[in-house]
PDB file of C-alpha atoms in Angstrom:
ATOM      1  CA  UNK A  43     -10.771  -7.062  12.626  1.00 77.00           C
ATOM      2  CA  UNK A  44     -10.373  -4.690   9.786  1.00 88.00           C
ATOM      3  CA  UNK A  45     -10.425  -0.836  10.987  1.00 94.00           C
ATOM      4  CA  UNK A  46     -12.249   1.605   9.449  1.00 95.00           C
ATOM      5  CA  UNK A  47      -9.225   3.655   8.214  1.00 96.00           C
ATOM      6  CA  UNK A  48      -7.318   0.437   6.345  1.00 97.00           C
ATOM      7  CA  UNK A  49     -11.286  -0.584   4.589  1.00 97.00           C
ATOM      8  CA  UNK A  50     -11.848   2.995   3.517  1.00 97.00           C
ATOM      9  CA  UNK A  51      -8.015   2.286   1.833  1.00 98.00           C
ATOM     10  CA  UNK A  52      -9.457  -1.317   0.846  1.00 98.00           C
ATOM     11  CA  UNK A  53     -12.308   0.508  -0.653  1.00 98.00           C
ATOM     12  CA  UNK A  54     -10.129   3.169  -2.730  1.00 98.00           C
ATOM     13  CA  UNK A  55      -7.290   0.210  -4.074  1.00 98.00           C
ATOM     14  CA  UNK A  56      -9.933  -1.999  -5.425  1.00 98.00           C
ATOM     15  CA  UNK A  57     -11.799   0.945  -7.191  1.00 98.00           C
ATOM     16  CA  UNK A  58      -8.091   1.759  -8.399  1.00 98.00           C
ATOM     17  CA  UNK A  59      -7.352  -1.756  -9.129  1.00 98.00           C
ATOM     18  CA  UNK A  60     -10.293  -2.235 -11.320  1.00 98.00           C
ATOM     19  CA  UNK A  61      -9.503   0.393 -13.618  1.00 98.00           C
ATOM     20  CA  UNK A  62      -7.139  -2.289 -15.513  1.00 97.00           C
ATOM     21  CA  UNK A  63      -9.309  -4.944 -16.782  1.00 98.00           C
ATOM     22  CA  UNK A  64      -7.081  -7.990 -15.687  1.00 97.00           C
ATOM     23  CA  UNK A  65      -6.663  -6.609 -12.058  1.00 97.00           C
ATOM     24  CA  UNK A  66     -10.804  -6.283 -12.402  1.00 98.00           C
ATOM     25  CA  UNK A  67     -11.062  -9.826 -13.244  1.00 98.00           C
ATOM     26  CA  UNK A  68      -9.012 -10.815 -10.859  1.00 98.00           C
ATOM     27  CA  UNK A  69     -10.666  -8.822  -7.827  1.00 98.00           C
ATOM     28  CA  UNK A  70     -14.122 -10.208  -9.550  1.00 98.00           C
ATOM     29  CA  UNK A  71     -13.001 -13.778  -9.936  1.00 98.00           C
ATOM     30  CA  UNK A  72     -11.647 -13.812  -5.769  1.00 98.00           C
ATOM     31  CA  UNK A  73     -14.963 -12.358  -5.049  1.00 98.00           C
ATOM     32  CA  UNK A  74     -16.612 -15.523  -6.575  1.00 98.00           C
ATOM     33  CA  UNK A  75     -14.694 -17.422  -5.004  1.00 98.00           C
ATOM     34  CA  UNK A  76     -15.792 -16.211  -1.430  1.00 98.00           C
ATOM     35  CA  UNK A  77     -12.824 -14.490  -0.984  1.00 98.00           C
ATOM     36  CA  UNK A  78     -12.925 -12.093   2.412  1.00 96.00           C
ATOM     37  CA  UNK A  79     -12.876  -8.767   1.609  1.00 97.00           C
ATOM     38  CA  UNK A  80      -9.764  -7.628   3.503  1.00 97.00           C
ATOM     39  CA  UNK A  81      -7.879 -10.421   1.529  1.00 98.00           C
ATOM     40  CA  UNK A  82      -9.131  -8.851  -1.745  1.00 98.00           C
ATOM     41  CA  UNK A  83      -8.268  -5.422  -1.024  1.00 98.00           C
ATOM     42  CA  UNK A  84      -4.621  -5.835   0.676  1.00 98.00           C
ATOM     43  CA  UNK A  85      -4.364  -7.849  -3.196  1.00 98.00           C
ATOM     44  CA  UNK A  86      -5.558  -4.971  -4.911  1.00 98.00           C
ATOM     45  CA  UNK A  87      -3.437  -2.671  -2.531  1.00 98.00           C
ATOM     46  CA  UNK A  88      -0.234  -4.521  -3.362  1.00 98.00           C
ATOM     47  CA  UNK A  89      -1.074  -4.233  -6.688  1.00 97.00           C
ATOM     48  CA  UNK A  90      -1.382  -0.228  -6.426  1.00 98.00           C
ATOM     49  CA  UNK A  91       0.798   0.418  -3.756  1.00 98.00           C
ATOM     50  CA  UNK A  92       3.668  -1.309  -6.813  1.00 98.00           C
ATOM     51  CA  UNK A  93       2.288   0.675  -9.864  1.00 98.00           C
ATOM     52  CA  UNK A  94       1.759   4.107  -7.350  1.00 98.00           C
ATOM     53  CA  UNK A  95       5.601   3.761  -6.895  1.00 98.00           C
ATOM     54  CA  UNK A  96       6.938   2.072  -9.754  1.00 97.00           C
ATOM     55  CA  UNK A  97       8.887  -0.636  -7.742  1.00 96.00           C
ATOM     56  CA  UNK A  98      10.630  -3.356  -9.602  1.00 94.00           C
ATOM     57  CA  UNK A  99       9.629  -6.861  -9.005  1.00 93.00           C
ATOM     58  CA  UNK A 100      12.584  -7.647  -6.213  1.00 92.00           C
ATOM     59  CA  UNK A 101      11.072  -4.439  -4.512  1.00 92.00           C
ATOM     60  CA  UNK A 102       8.668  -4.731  -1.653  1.00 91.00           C
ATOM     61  CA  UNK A 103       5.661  -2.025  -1.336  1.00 97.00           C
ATOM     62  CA  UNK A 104       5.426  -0.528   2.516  1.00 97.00           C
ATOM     63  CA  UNK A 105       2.083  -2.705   3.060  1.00 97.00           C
ATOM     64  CA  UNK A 106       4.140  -5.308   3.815  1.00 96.00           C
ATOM     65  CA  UNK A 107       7.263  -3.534   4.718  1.00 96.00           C
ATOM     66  CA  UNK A 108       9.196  -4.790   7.450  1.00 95.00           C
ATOM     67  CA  UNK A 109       9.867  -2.421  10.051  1.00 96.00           C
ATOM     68  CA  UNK A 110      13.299  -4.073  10.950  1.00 95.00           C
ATOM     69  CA  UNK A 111      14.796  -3.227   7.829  1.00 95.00           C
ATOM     70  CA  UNK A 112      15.014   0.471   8.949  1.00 95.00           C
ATOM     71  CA  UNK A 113      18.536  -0.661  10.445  1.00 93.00           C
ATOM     72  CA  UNK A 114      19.555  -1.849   7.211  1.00 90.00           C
ATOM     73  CA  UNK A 115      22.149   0.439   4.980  1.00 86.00           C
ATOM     74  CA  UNK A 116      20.416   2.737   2.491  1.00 85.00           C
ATOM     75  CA  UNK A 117      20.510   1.842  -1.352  1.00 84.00           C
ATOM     76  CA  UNK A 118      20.382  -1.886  -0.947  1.00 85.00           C
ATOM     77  CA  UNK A 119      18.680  -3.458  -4.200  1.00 81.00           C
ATOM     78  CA  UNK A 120      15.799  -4.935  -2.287  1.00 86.00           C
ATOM     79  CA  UNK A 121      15.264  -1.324  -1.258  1.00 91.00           C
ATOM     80  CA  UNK A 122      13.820  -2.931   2.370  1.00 94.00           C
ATOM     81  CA  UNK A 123      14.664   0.330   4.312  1.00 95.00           C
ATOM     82  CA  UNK A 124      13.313   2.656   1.689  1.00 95.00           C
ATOM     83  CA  UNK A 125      10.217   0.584   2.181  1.00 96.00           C
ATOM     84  CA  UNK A 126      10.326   0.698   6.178  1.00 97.00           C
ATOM     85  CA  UNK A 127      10.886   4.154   6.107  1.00 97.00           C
ATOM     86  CA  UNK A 128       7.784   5.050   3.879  1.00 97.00           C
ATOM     87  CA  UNK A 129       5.382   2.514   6.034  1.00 98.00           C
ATOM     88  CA  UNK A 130       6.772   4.561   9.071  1.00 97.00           C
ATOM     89  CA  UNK A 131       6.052   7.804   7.377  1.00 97.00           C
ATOM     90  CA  UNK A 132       2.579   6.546   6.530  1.00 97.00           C
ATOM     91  CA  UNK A 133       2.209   5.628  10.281  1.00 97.00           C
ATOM     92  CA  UNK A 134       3.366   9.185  11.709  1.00 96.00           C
ATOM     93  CA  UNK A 135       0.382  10.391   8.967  1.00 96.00           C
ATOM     94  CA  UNK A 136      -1.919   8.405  10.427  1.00 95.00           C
ATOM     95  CA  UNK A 137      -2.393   6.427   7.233  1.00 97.00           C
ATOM     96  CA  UNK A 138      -3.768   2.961   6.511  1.00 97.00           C
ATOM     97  CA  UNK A 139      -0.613   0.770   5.661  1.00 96.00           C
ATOM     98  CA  UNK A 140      -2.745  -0.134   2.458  1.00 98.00           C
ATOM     99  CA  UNK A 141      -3.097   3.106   1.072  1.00 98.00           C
ATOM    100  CA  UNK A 142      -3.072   2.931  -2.548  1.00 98.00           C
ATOM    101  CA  UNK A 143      -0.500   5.623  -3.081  1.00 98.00           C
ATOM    102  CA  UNK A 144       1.385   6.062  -0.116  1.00 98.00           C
ATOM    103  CA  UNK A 145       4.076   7.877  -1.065  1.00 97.00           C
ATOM    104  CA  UNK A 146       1.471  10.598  -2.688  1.00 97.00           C
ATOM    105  CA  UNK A 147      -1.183  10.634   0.501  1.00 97.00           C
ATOM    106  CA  UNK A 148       1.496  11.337   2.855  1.00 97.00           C
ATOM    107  CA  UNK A 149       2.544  14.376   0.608  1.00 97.00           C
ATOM    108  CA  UNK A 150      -0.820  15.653   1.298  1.00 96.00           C
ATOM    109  CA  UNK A 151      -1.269  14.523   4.771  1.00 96.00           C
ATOM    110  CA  UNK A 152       1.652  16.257   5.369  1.00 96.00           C
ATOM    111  CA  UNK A 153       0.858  19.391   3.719  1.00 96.00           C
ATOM    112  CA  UNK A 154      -2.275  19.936   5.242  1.00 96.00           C
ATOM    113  CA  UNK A 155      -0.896  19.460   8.598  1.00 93.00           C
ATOM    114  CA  UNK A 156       1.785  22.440   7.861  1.00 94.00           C
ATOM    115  CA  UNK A 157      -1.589  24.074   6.409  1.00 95.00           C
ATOM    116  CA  UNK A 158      -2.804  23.960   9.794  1.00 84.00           C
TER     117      UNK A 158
END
């Protein structure tokens, strides 16, 4: 069961990801195909999630970070802690893990809650 935070952050990466025209045909041809909804927008939150934080192709996004890499060293290639530590950052924010730009919403998360 999807909650309502993560398909309010399905909704926002998919109207994100169909800004580009090949990430649009993409989400449109899944859609076609009877693709669930939840599996189209963690796609199209990937897909942000990478370009939000200009990762390199070995580089995993913190939707699908894996929180056991936070006892890894820092700096690795793979950047798997980096990762880790952004999902948990995202978490302590209250953020859906497939936030389009994570790194960004917890910035303002964040500064809110100093805000008051």
């Amino acid at each position: 069961m999807t909650s309502r935070t993560d398909r309010a952050a399905f909704d926002f990466a998919i109207e994100i990801a169909r800004r580009d025209p090949l990430q649009r045909k993409r989400i449109d041809d899944a859609f076609a195909a009877g693709d669930d909804y939840a599996k189209v927008g963690k796609a199209a939150a990937y897909h942000c999630q990478i370009e939000a934080l200009d990762l390199m192709p070995w580089q995993s996004p913190p939707c699908y970070a894996d929180m056991r890499a936070l006892e890894r060293p820092y700096g690795e290639p793979g950047g798997k802690r980096e990762s880790a530590e952004l999902a948990l950052r995202m978490r302590r924010s209250k953020l859906s893990r497939w936030h389009p730009d994570p790194a960004g919403e917890c910035d303002r998360a964040e500064a809110a809650r100093r805000a008051g």
